[in-house]
Short mmCIF file of C-alpha atoms and ligand atoms in Angstrom, two decimals:
data_model
loop_
_atom_site.label_atom_id
_atom_site.label_comp_id
_atom_site.label_asym_id
_atom_site.label_seq_id
_atom_site.Cartn_x
_atom_site.Cartn_y
_atom_site.Cartn_z
CA MET A 2 70.86 -80.60 66.83
CA VAL A 3 72.42 -77.18 67.58
CA VAL A 4 75.96 -77.10 68.95
CA MET A 5 77.07 -73.85 70.59
CA ILE A 6 80.76 -73.05 70.11
CA ALA A 7 82.47 -70.56 72.43
CA GLY A 8 85.33 -68.99 70.43
CA GLY A 9 85.90 -68.44 66.71
CA GLY A 10 89.65 -69.15 66.43
CA ILE A 11 91.10 -71.96 64.34
CA GLY A 12 89.60 -74.52 66.76
CA GLY A 13 86.07 -73.06 66.88
CA LEU A 14 85.83 -72.50 63.13
CA SER A 15 87.22 -76.01 62.46
CA LEU A 16 84.53 -77.49 64.66
CA ALA A 17 81.81 -75.47 62.90
CA VAL A 18 83.02 -76.74 59.50
CA ALA A 19 83.37 -80.35 60.69
CA LEU A 20 79.84 -80.29 62.20
CA ALA A 21 78.39 -78.84 59.01
CA ARG A 22 79.99 -81.73 57.07
CA GLN A 23 78.03 -84.06 59.38
CA GLY A 24 74.81 -82.16 58.65
CA LEU A 25 74.77 -80.50 62.11
CA THR A 26 74.05 -76.84 62.87
CA SER A 27 76.19 -74.64 65.10
CA VAL A 28 76.36 -71.16 66.57
CA VAL A 29 79.87 -69.71 66.97
CA ILE A 30 80.05 -67.05 69.71
CA GLU A 31 83.20 -64.94 69.33
CA GLN A 32 84.13 -62.14 71.71
CA ALA A 33 85.99 -60.10 69.07
CA ALA A 34 84.09 -57.72 66.80
CA ALA A 35 85.49 -59.46 63.71
CA ILE A 36 87.04 -62.82 62.87
CA ASP A 37 90.41 -61.58 62.00
CA GLU A 38 93.51 -63.67 62.68
CA VAL A 39 96.34 -61.70 64.21
CA GLY A 40 99.66 -63.36 63.68
CA ALA A 41 102.07 -64.53 61.10
CA GLY A 42 102.42 -68.02 59.64
CA ILE A 43 101.67 -71.56 60.63
CA GLN A 44 102.87 -75.04 59.69
CA ILE A 45 100.21 -77.65 58.95
CA GLY A 46 101.35 -81.23 59.49
CA PRO A 47 100.00 -84.01 57.20
CA ASN A 48 97.75 -85.20 60.04
CA ALA A 49 95.85 -81.89 59.87
CA THR A 50 96.12 -81.43 56.08
CA ARG A 51 94.32 -84.77 55.68
CA VAL A 52 91.40 -83.52 57.82
CA LEU A 53 91.22 -80.17 55.98
CA ARG A 54 91.18 -82.02 52.65
CA GLY A 55 88.32 -84.17 53.94
CA TRP A 56 86.39 -80.95 54.56
CA GLY A 57 86.81 -80.02 50.88
CA LEU A 58 89.55 -77.43 51.46
CA GLY A 59 92.34 -79.31 49.67
CA GLU A 60 92.31 -77.44 46.36
CA ALA A 61 92.17 -74.02 48.02
CA LEU A 62 94.97 -75.02 50.40
CA ASP A 63 97.18 -76.25 47.57
CA ARG A 64 96.62 -72.92 45.79
CA VAL A 65 97.69 -70.67 48.66
CA ALA A 66 100.03 -72.75 50.83
CA VAL A 67 103.72 -73.56 50.36
CA THR A 68 104.94 -77.18 50.35
CA PRO A 69 108.41 -77.20 51.96
CA VAL A 70 110.81 -79.90 50.74
CA ALA A 71 112.54 -80.43 54.10
CA ALA A 72 112.80 -79.38 57.74
CA GLU A 73 116.40 -78.77 58.79
CA VAL A 74 117.81 -78.21 62.26
CA ARG A 75 121.24 -76.54 62.53
CA ASP A 76 123.45 -75.55 65.39
CA ALA A 77 123.60 -71.74 65.35
CA ALA A 78 127.19 -71.50 66.65
CA THR A 79 128.81 -73.94 64.20
CA GLY A 80 126.29 -74.00 61.34
CA ARG A 81 126.47 -77.81 61.55
CA LEU A 82 123.39 -79.64 60.21
CA LEU A 83 122.00 -81.65 63.14
CA VAL A 84 119.07 -83.31 61.38
CA ALA A 85 117.16 -83.02 58.10
CA ASN A 86 113.69 -84.48 57.70
CA ARG A 87 112.44 -84.83 54.14
CA LEU A 88 109.01 -83.30 53.48
CA GLY A 89 107.45 -82.42 50.07
CA PRO A 90 106.81 -85.61 48.02
CA ALA A 91 108.51 -87.68 50.78
CA ALA A 92 105.87 -86.50 53.29
CA GLN A 93 103.12 -87.33 50.84
CA GLY A 94 104.61 -90.80 50.30
CA ARG A 95 105.30 -91.57 53.93
CA TRP A 96 102.29 -90.03 55.70
CA GLY A 97 99.77 -89.88 52.87
CA ASP A 98 99.34 -86.11 52.78
CA SER A 99 101.29 -82.86 52.48
CA TYR A 100 103.23 -80.85 55.03
CA LEU A 101 102.27 -77.22 54.35
CA THR A 102 103.12 -73.71 55.50
CA ILE A 103 100.63 -70.85 55.16
CA THR A 104 99.75 -67.47 56.65
CA ARG A 105 97.34 -67.69 59.58
CA ALA A 106 95.08 -65.18 57.84
CA ALA A 107 94.78 -67.48 54.80
CA LEU A 108 93.99 -70.57 56.90
CA GLN A 109 91.45 -68.69 59.01
CA GLY A 110 89.94 -67.20 55.82
CA LEU A 111 89.46 -70.67 54.29
CA LEU A 112 87.78 -72.00 57.42
CA LEU A 113 85.54 -68.94 57.77
CA ALA A 114 84.44 -69.14 54.12
CA ALA A 115 83.72 -72.87 54.47
CA ALA A 116 81.63 -72.22 57.60
CA GLN A 117 79.71 -69.37 55.98
CA THR A 118 78.95 -71.16 52.71
CA SER A 119 77.77 -74.32 54.49
CA GLY A 120 74.50 -72.61 55.45
CA ARG A 121 74.64 -74.42 58.81
CA VAL A 122 76.77 -72.00 60.85
CA GLU A 123 75.59 -68.83 62.58
CA ILE A 124 78.39 -66.53 63.75
CA ARG A 125 77.67 -64.14 66.65
CA LEU A 126 80.40 -61.52 67.01
CA GLY A 127 81.22 -59.09 69.80
CA HIS A 128 79.92 -61.13 72.77
CA SER A 129 81.80 -63.33 75.26
CA VAL A 130 80.50 -66.49 76.80
CA ILE A 131 80.60 -65.78 80.55
CA GLY A 132 78.80 -68.83 81.96
CA ALA A 133 77.70 -72.33 81.01
CA THR A 134 75.09 -74.82 82.22
CA SER A 135 74.28 -78.43 81.45
CA ASP A 136 70.97 -79.73 82.79
CA GLY A 137 67.59 -81.07 81.75
CA GLY A 138 69.01 -82.49 78.53
CA ARG A 139 70.16 -79.06 77.31
CA ALA A 140 73.30 -76.93 77.46
CA GLY A 141 73.11 -73.20 78.09
CA ALA A 142 75.54 -70.37 77.31
CA ALA A 143 75.29 -67.05 79.16
CA LEU A 144 76.59 -64.17 77.02
CA SER A 145 78.14 -60.88 78.10
CA ASN A 146 75.15 -58.94 76.62
CA GLY A 147 72.77 -60.64 79.06
CA GLU A 148 71.38 -63.12 76.53
CA THR A 149 71.22 -66.88 77.21
CA LEU A 150 71.50 -69.34 74.33
CA SER A 151 70.40 -72.94 74.52
CA GLY A 152 71.43 -75.97 72.48
CA GLU A 153 72.20 -79.67 72.62
CA ALA A 154 75.90 -79.14 73.45
CA LEU A 155 78.32 -76.33 74.30
CA ILE A 156 81.99 -76.65 73.32
CA GLY A 157 84.62 -74.32 74.77
CA CYS A 158 87.05 -73.34 71.98
CA ASP A 159 88.07 -70.23 73.89
CA GLY A 160 91.81 -70.69 73.91
CA LEU A 161 94.60 -70.57 76.48
CA HIS A 162 92.70 -68.55 79.12
CA SER A 163 89.50 -70.55 78.68
CA VAL A 164 86.52 -69.37 80.74
CA MET A 165 84.71 -72.55 79.71
CA GLN A 166 87.26 -74.69 81.49
CA GLY A 167 85.68 -73.53 84.78
CA ALA A 168 82.38 -75.16 83.73
CA VAL A 169 84.05 -78.56 83.44
CA LEU A 170 86.54 -78.68 86.29
CA THR A 171 88.13 -76.35 88.83
CA ALA A 172 89.75 -73.71 86.62
CA SER A 173 93.48 -73.13 87.00
CA PRO A 174 95.74 -70.59 85.30
CA PRO A 175 98.04 -71.81 82.51
CA ARG A 176 101.70 -72.26 83.37
CA PHE A 177 104.28 -69.68 82.22
CA THR A 178 107.08 -71.67 80.56
CA ARG A 179 109.72 -68.94 80.94
CA GLN A 180 109.99 -68.60 77.18
CA THR A 181 109.18 -65.55 75.06
CA ALA A 182 108.26 -65.93 71.39
CA TRP A 183 108.92 -63.26 68.79
CA ARG A 184 106.77 -63.70 65.69
CA GLY A 185 106.75 -61.84 62.41
CA LEU A 186 106.43 -61.87 58.63
CA ALA A 187 109.54 -60.88 56.67
CA ARG A 188 109.24 -59.50 53.15
CA MET A 189 112.26 -60.95 51.36
CA PRO A 190 113.11 -63.08 48.33
CA THR A 191 111.92 -66.69 48.59
CA GLU A 192 112.90 -68.03 45.14
CA GLY A 193 114.24 -71.57 45.51
CA GLU A 194 113.75 -71.42 49.29
CA THR A 195 111.30 -74.10 50.34
CA ARG A 196 112.69 -75.39 53.63
CA VAL A 197 111.59 -75.08 57.23
CA GLN A 198 114.84 -74.00 58.92
CA VAL A 199 115.55 -74.17 62.64
CA TRP A 200 118.71 -72.88 64.35
CA THR A 201 119.35 -73.98 67.91
CA GLY A 202 121.53 -72.57 70.67
CA PRO A 203 121.78 -72.19 74.44
CA SER A 204 118.58 -70.57 75.81
CA ARG A 205 117.15 -69.70 72.39
CA HIS A 206 116.17 -70.94 68.95
CA PHE A 207 114.98 -69.47 65.67
CA VAL A 208 112.58 -70.86 63.04
CA ARG A 209 111.88 -69.54 59.53
CA TYR A 210 109.88 -70.83 56.58
CA PRO A 211 108.28 -69.35 53.45
CA VAL A 212 104.51 -68.85 53.54
CA GLY A 213 104.07 -67.33 50.08
CA PRO A 214 105.98 -65.56 47.30
CA GLY A 215 108.34 -63.05 48.94
CA LEU A 216 106.97 -63.79 52.41
CA VAL A 217 108.81 -65.63 55.20
CA ASN A 218 107.42 -66.45 58.63
CA MET A 219 109.78 -66.23 61.60
CA VAL A 220 109.55 -67.33 65.22
CA GLY A 221 112.41 -66.51 67.59
CA VAL A 222 112.20 -68.04 71.06
CA VAL A 223 114.21 -66.72 73.99
CA GLU A 224 114.22 -67.98 77.57
CA ALA A 225 112.62 -65.18 79.50
CA ARG A 226 112.11 -63.38 82.77
CA ALA A 227 109.44 -64.59 85.17
CA ASP A 228 107.28 -61.48 84.80
CA GLU A 229 106.59 -61.50 81.03
CA VAL A 230 102.95 -60.94 80.08
CA GLU A 231 101.12 -63.28 77.71
CA SER A 232 99.34 -61.46 74.93
CA TRP A 233 98.86 -62.74 71.39
CA THR A 234 98.60 -59.20 70.04
CA ALA A 235 101.39 -57.38 71.94
CA MET A 236 104.01 -55.79 69.68
CA GLY A 237 107.73 -55.82 70.49
CA GLN A 238 110.62 -53.63 69.39
CA GLY A 239 112.53 -54.83 66.31
CA ALA A 240 115.76 -53.60 67.92
CA ASP A 241 115.24 -55.91 70.93
CA LEU A 242 114.62 -58.87 68.61
CA ALA A 243 117.73 -58.04 66.57
CA ALA A 244 119.80 -57.75 69.77
CA ALA A 245 118.57 -61.17 70.99
CA PHE A 246 119.98 -62.83 67.84
CA ALA A 247 122.82 -60.36 67.03
CA ASP A 248 125.58 -62.99 66.80
CA TRP A 249 123.47 -65.63 65.00
CA PRO A 250 123.97 -66.80 61.38
CA GLU A 251 123.33 -64.40 58.52
CA PRO A 252 119.97 -65.90 57.35
CA VAL A 253 118.60 -65.34 60.87
CA ARG A 254 119.78 -61.74 60.99
CA ALA A 255 118.59 -61.03 57.42
CA THR A 256 115.12 -62.39 58.25
CA ILE A 257 114.87 -60.27 61.38
CA ALA A 258 115.99 -57.19 59.46
CA ALA A 259 113.15 -57.75 56.94
CA VAL A 260 110.40 -57.93 59.59
CA ASP A 261 108.40 -54.75 59.83
CA ARG A 262 107.31 -54.96 63.48
CA PRO A 263 107.41 -58.21 65.46
CA TRP A 264 104.83 -59.52 67.92
CA ARG A 265 106.16 -60.63 71.26
CA SER A 266 104.39 -62.96 73.67
CA ALA A 267 105.20 -65.04 76.72
CA LEU A 268 104.59 -68.74 76.10
CA HIS A 269 102.31 -70.78 78.34
CA ASP A 270 101.24 -74.39 78.45
CA ARG A 271 99.41 -76.66 80.83
CA ALA A 272 99.86 -80.14 82.22
CA PRO A 273 97.25 -82.42 80.60
CA LEU A 274 93.82 -81.85 82.20
CA THR A 275 92.23 -84.72 84.13
CA CYS A 276 88.96 -84.31 82.21
CA TRP A 277 87.51 -82.19 79.40
CA SER A 278 83.78 -82.83 79.62
CA ARG A 279 80.85 -82.52 82.01
CA GLY A 280 77.38 -83.46 80.83
CA ARG A 281 76.78 -81.57 77.57
CA ILE A 282 79.83 -79.31 77.89
CA SER A 283 83.31 -80.04 76.57
CA LEU A 284 86.55 -78.32 75.53
CA LEU A 285 88.58 -78.27 72.29
CA GLY A 286 91.92 -76.89 71.07
CA ASP A 287 94.02 -74.67 73.35
CA ALA A 288 91.16 -74.54 75.88
CA ALA A 289 91.75 -78.26 76.47
CA HIS A 290 95.46 -78.74 75.76
CA PRO A 291 97.62 -75.61 75.30
CA MET A 292 101.18 -76.56 74.43
CA LEU A 293 104.50 -75.00 73.53
CA PRO A 294 104.70 -74.37 69.78
CA PHE A 295 107.94 -76.39 69.38
CA LEU A 296 106.31 -79.29 67.55
CA ALA A 297 104.10 -76.94 65.45
CA GLN A 298 101.00 -78.95 66.38
CA GLY A 299 98.67 -76.79 68.54
CA ALA A 300 96.33 -75.86 65.70
CA ALA A 301 96.72 -79.32 64.14
CA MET A 302 95.45 -80.88 67.37
CA ALA A 303 92.45 -78.51 67.37
CA ILE A 304 91.68 -79.57 63.77
CA GLU A 305 91.94 -83.26 64.71
CA ASP A 306 89.74 -82.65 67.81
CA ALA A 307 87.09 -81.02 65.60
CA GLU A 308 86.89 -83.95 63.20
CA VAL A 309 86.69 -86.58 65.95
CA LEU A 310 84.06 -84.65 67.93
CA ALA A 311 81.92 -83.92 64.87
CA ARG A 312 81.94 -87.58 63.81
CA LEU A 313 80.88 -88.71 67.29
CA LEU A 314 78.08 -86.11 67.52
CA GLY A 315 77.05 -86.89 63.95
CA ALA A 316 76.60 -90.57 64.80
CA GLY A 317 73.33 -89.61 66.49
CA GLY A 318 73.72 -91.26 69.92
CA ALA A 319 73.39 -89.60 73.35
CA VAL A 320 75.27 -86.28 73.44
CA ASP A 321 76.92 -86.76 76.84
CA ALA A 322 78.14 -90.22 75.77
CA ALA A 323 79.56 -88.71 72.55
CA LEU A 324 81.44 -86.04 74.55
CA ALA A 325 82.83 -88.67 76.93
CA ALA A 326 83.95 -90.80 73.96
CA TYR A 327 85.57 -87.72 72.38
CA GLU A 328 87.57 -87.00 75.53
CA HIS A 329 88.54 -90.66 75.80
CA ALA A 330 89.76 -90.67 72.18
CA ARG A 331 91.62 -87.37 72.28
CA LEU A 332 93.14 -86.91 75.75
CA PRO A 333 96.00 -89.45 75.50
CA ARG A 334 97.09 -88.28 72.04
CA THR A 335 97.07 -84.57 72.86
CA ALA A 336 98.88 -85.27 76.16
CA LYS A 337 101.64 -87.04 74.22
CA VAL A 338 101.91 -84.12 71.79
CA GLN A 339 102.08 -81.66 74.73
CA ALA A 340 104.93 -83.72 76.21
CA TRP A 341 106.87 -83.87 72.92
CA ALA A 342 106.50 -80.10 72.47
CA SER A 343 107.94 -79.52 75.97
CA ARG A 344 110.77 -81.98 75.30
CA ASN A 345 111.75 -79.95 72.21
CA ALA A 346 112.14 -76.90 74.46
CA THR A 347 115.10 -78.70 76.05
CA LEU A 348 116.40 -80.19 72.80
CA PHE A 349 116.46 -76.85 70.93
CA HIS A 350 118.24 -74.94 73.71
CA LEU A 351 121.26 -77.14 74.36
CA PRO A 352 124.89 -75.94 74.21
CA PRO A 353 126.53 -76.82 70.83
CA LEU A 354 128.63 -79.75 72.06
CA VAL A 355 125.70 -81.35 73.83
CA SER A 356 123.29 -80.90 70.91
CA THR A 357 125.88 -82.36 68.50
CA GLY A 358 126.11 -85.40 70.81
CA VAL A 359 122.35 -85.80 71.27
CA PHE A 360 121.45 -85.46 67.58
CA GLY A 361 124.49 -87.58 66.60
CA ALA A 362 123.33 -90.36 68.93
CA ALA A 363 119.85 -90.23 67.40
CA ARG A 364 121.35 -90.53 63.88
CA LEU A 365 123.46 -93.49 64.97
CA LEU A 366 120.43 -95.18 66.50
CA ASP A 367 118.50 -94.70 63.25
CA ARG A 368 121.37 -96.29 61.27
CA VAL A 369 121.60 -99.26 63.66
CA ARG A 370 117.83 -99.79 63.41
CA SER A 371 117.89 -99.09 59.64
CA VAL A 372 115.14 -96.50 59.93
CA GLU A 373 114.89 -93.06 58.38
CA PRO A 374 114.82 -89.99 60.68
CA GLU A 375 111.28 -89.24 59.50
CA ALA A 376 110.09 -92.52 61.09
CA ARG A 377 110.18 -90.70 64.44
CA PHE A 378 107.06 -88.78 63.35
CA ASP A 379 104.98 -91.65 61.95
CA TRP A 380 102.74 -91.75 65.05
CA LEU A 381 102.10 -88.00 64.71
CA TYR A 382 101.75 -87.28 60.99
CA GLY A 383 100.35 -90.68 59.99
CA TRP A 384 97.23 -90.18 62.15
CA THR A 385 93.87 -90.69 60.50
CA PRO A 386 90.49 -89.81 62.04
C1 FAD B 422 104.61 -68.81 68.32
C2 FAD B 422 103.58 -69.84 68.00
C3 FAD B 422 103.69 -70.59 66.84
C4 FAD B 422 102.77 -71.60 66.56
N1 FAD B 422 102.91 -72.33 65.42
C5 FAD B 422 102.06 -73.35 65.16
C6 FAD B 422 102.21 -74.14 63.99
O1 FAD B 422 103.13 -73.91 63.18
N2 FAD B 422 101.33 -75.15 63.77
C7 FAD B 422 100.29 -75.43 64.64
O2 FAD B 422 99.53 -76.39 64.40
N3 FAD B 422 100.12 -74.67 65.76
C8 FAD B 422 100.96 -73.65 66.02
N4 FAD B 422 100.78 -72.87 67.15
C9 FAD B 422 99.64 -73.16 68.04
C10 FAD B 422 98.33 -72.54 67.53
O3 FAD B 422 98.51 -71.18 67.25
C11 FAD B 422 97.22 -72.71 68.57
O4 FAD B 422 97.25 -74.00 69.12
C12 FAD B 422 95.85 -72.46 67.94
O5 FAD B 422 95.78 -71.17 67.40
C13 FAD B 422 94.75 -72.66 68.99
O6 FAD B 422 93.50 -72.37 68.42
P1 FAD B 422 92.22 -72.24 69.35
O7 FAD B 422 91.10 -71.91 68.42
O8 FAD B 422 92.12 -73.43 70.23
O9 FAD B 422 92.51 -71.02 70.31
P2 FAD B 422 92.69 -69.47 69.96
O10 FAD B 422 93.40 -69.30 68.68
O11 FAD B 422 93.25 -68.83 71.17
O12 FAD B 422 91.20 -68.96 69.71
C14 FAD B 422 90.31 -68.73 70.78
C15 FAD B 422 89.21 -67.81 70.29
O13 FAD B 422 88.22 -67.70 71.31
C16 FAD B 422 87.88 -66.35 71.52
N5 FAD B 422 87.43 -66.27 72.92
C17 FAD B 422 88.19 -66.35 74.05
N6 FAD B 422 87.42 -66.31 75.13
C18 FAD B 422 86.15 -66.21 74.70
C19 FAD B 422 84.89 -66.16 75.36
N7 FAD B 422 84.79 -66.21 76.70
N8 FAD B 422 83.76 -66.03 74.61
C20 FAD B 422 83.84 -65.99 73.24
N9 FAD B 422 85.01 -66.03 72.57
C21 FAD B 422 86.13 -66.16 73.29
C22 FAD B 422 89.14 -65.57 71.21
O14 FAD B 422 88.88 -64.22 70.87
C23 FAD B 422 89.69 -66.38 70.03
O15 FAD B 422 89.16 -65.94 68.80
C24 FAD B 422 101.68 -71.86 67.46
C25 FAD B 422 101.56 -71.10 68.61
C26 FAD B 422 102.49 -70.11 68.89
C27 FAD B 422 102.36 -69.35 70.17
#
């Protein structure tokens, strides 16, 4: 069986690796001239770490990633700690695998190397998939160079502005969420600093975490104008970023000051799609379920998708039935994650008094129920394929 994969981002490469583990062959068609992750850092929840470990990437991950000991949320105006979730050994104990932070380049590099060394993945660079067909027991991919490829299935891993989506249902543009994200890597001391830190405030929030020795990832989110342009690679001005967080706590300002040049992009998401598959064509990752990054789970969902889809295709039944079963298994979970990510957009941008009340009420509820705050994430991080 040959599976054609449109897009060589984290989702497409994950699928190629997962298929190879099932003994299946794939062709990854990537529009860029090189597989080269642009961006800063990424958090990998235990639900995704478990899958990556299953693909044999555990040792390499443990070598290059950071294992934060906690995730803390503070009110930016008062400095008050709103909630602290224990990670590190507590994550391992509670959810059975580690919560990690890593540079995107390192994660993409591990996936690419695993795909290349499997001997089952062909990577075609520099061509876009511009059309897709599913008929006569085959799937077809029309490429921008005029070539047509044929295989048993075609999976659209082509991200937020998916062309492949149009082959499955009536394509619609993603929704601008009126939020702008600033992203960057700060070169600054990280000794003894192994926490994911979030500061919240009206209309904005700021996240920072170490991704390696002397390297801190930052994401600053600001509610934005209606006319912002989405581009993963657009650069912003450091002075604008500094101005957006000028009166925020010192660790925020120090991190911003240590960023060389930040990226700036408008954030989009989508309401859950009604379906992902038609015949031998399906979608995966952001092409199927783009979400706000406020639960740090977009890539994790793509990694989960890849494992579930590869197992179903590897079982050897009818391809269209496997794709339907994949959609059935994945759509409700990813829709719930999309909803939680959107809910955090409200939670992280409340005025100080309100956020103190909301987080205080949640703490009280936990005490009354005798549960730890981390229990809130059991459904998410405790997932197994
Ligand atoms: C600020 C921010 C922070 C985030 N932090 C986290 C985090 O901490 N943890 C987490 O799990 N997720 C996080 N995410 C989400 C995560 O980045 C995405 O969900 C993930 O990268 C999606 O991967 P993908 O492969 O589906 O799509 P993409 O990364 O968009 O990859 C799509 C690929 O397809 C290629 N392509 C597009 N069209 C075509 C075509 N027609 N033909 C061929 N190739 C094509 C593109 O060039 C690209 O390489 C964050 C997102 C943002 C915006």
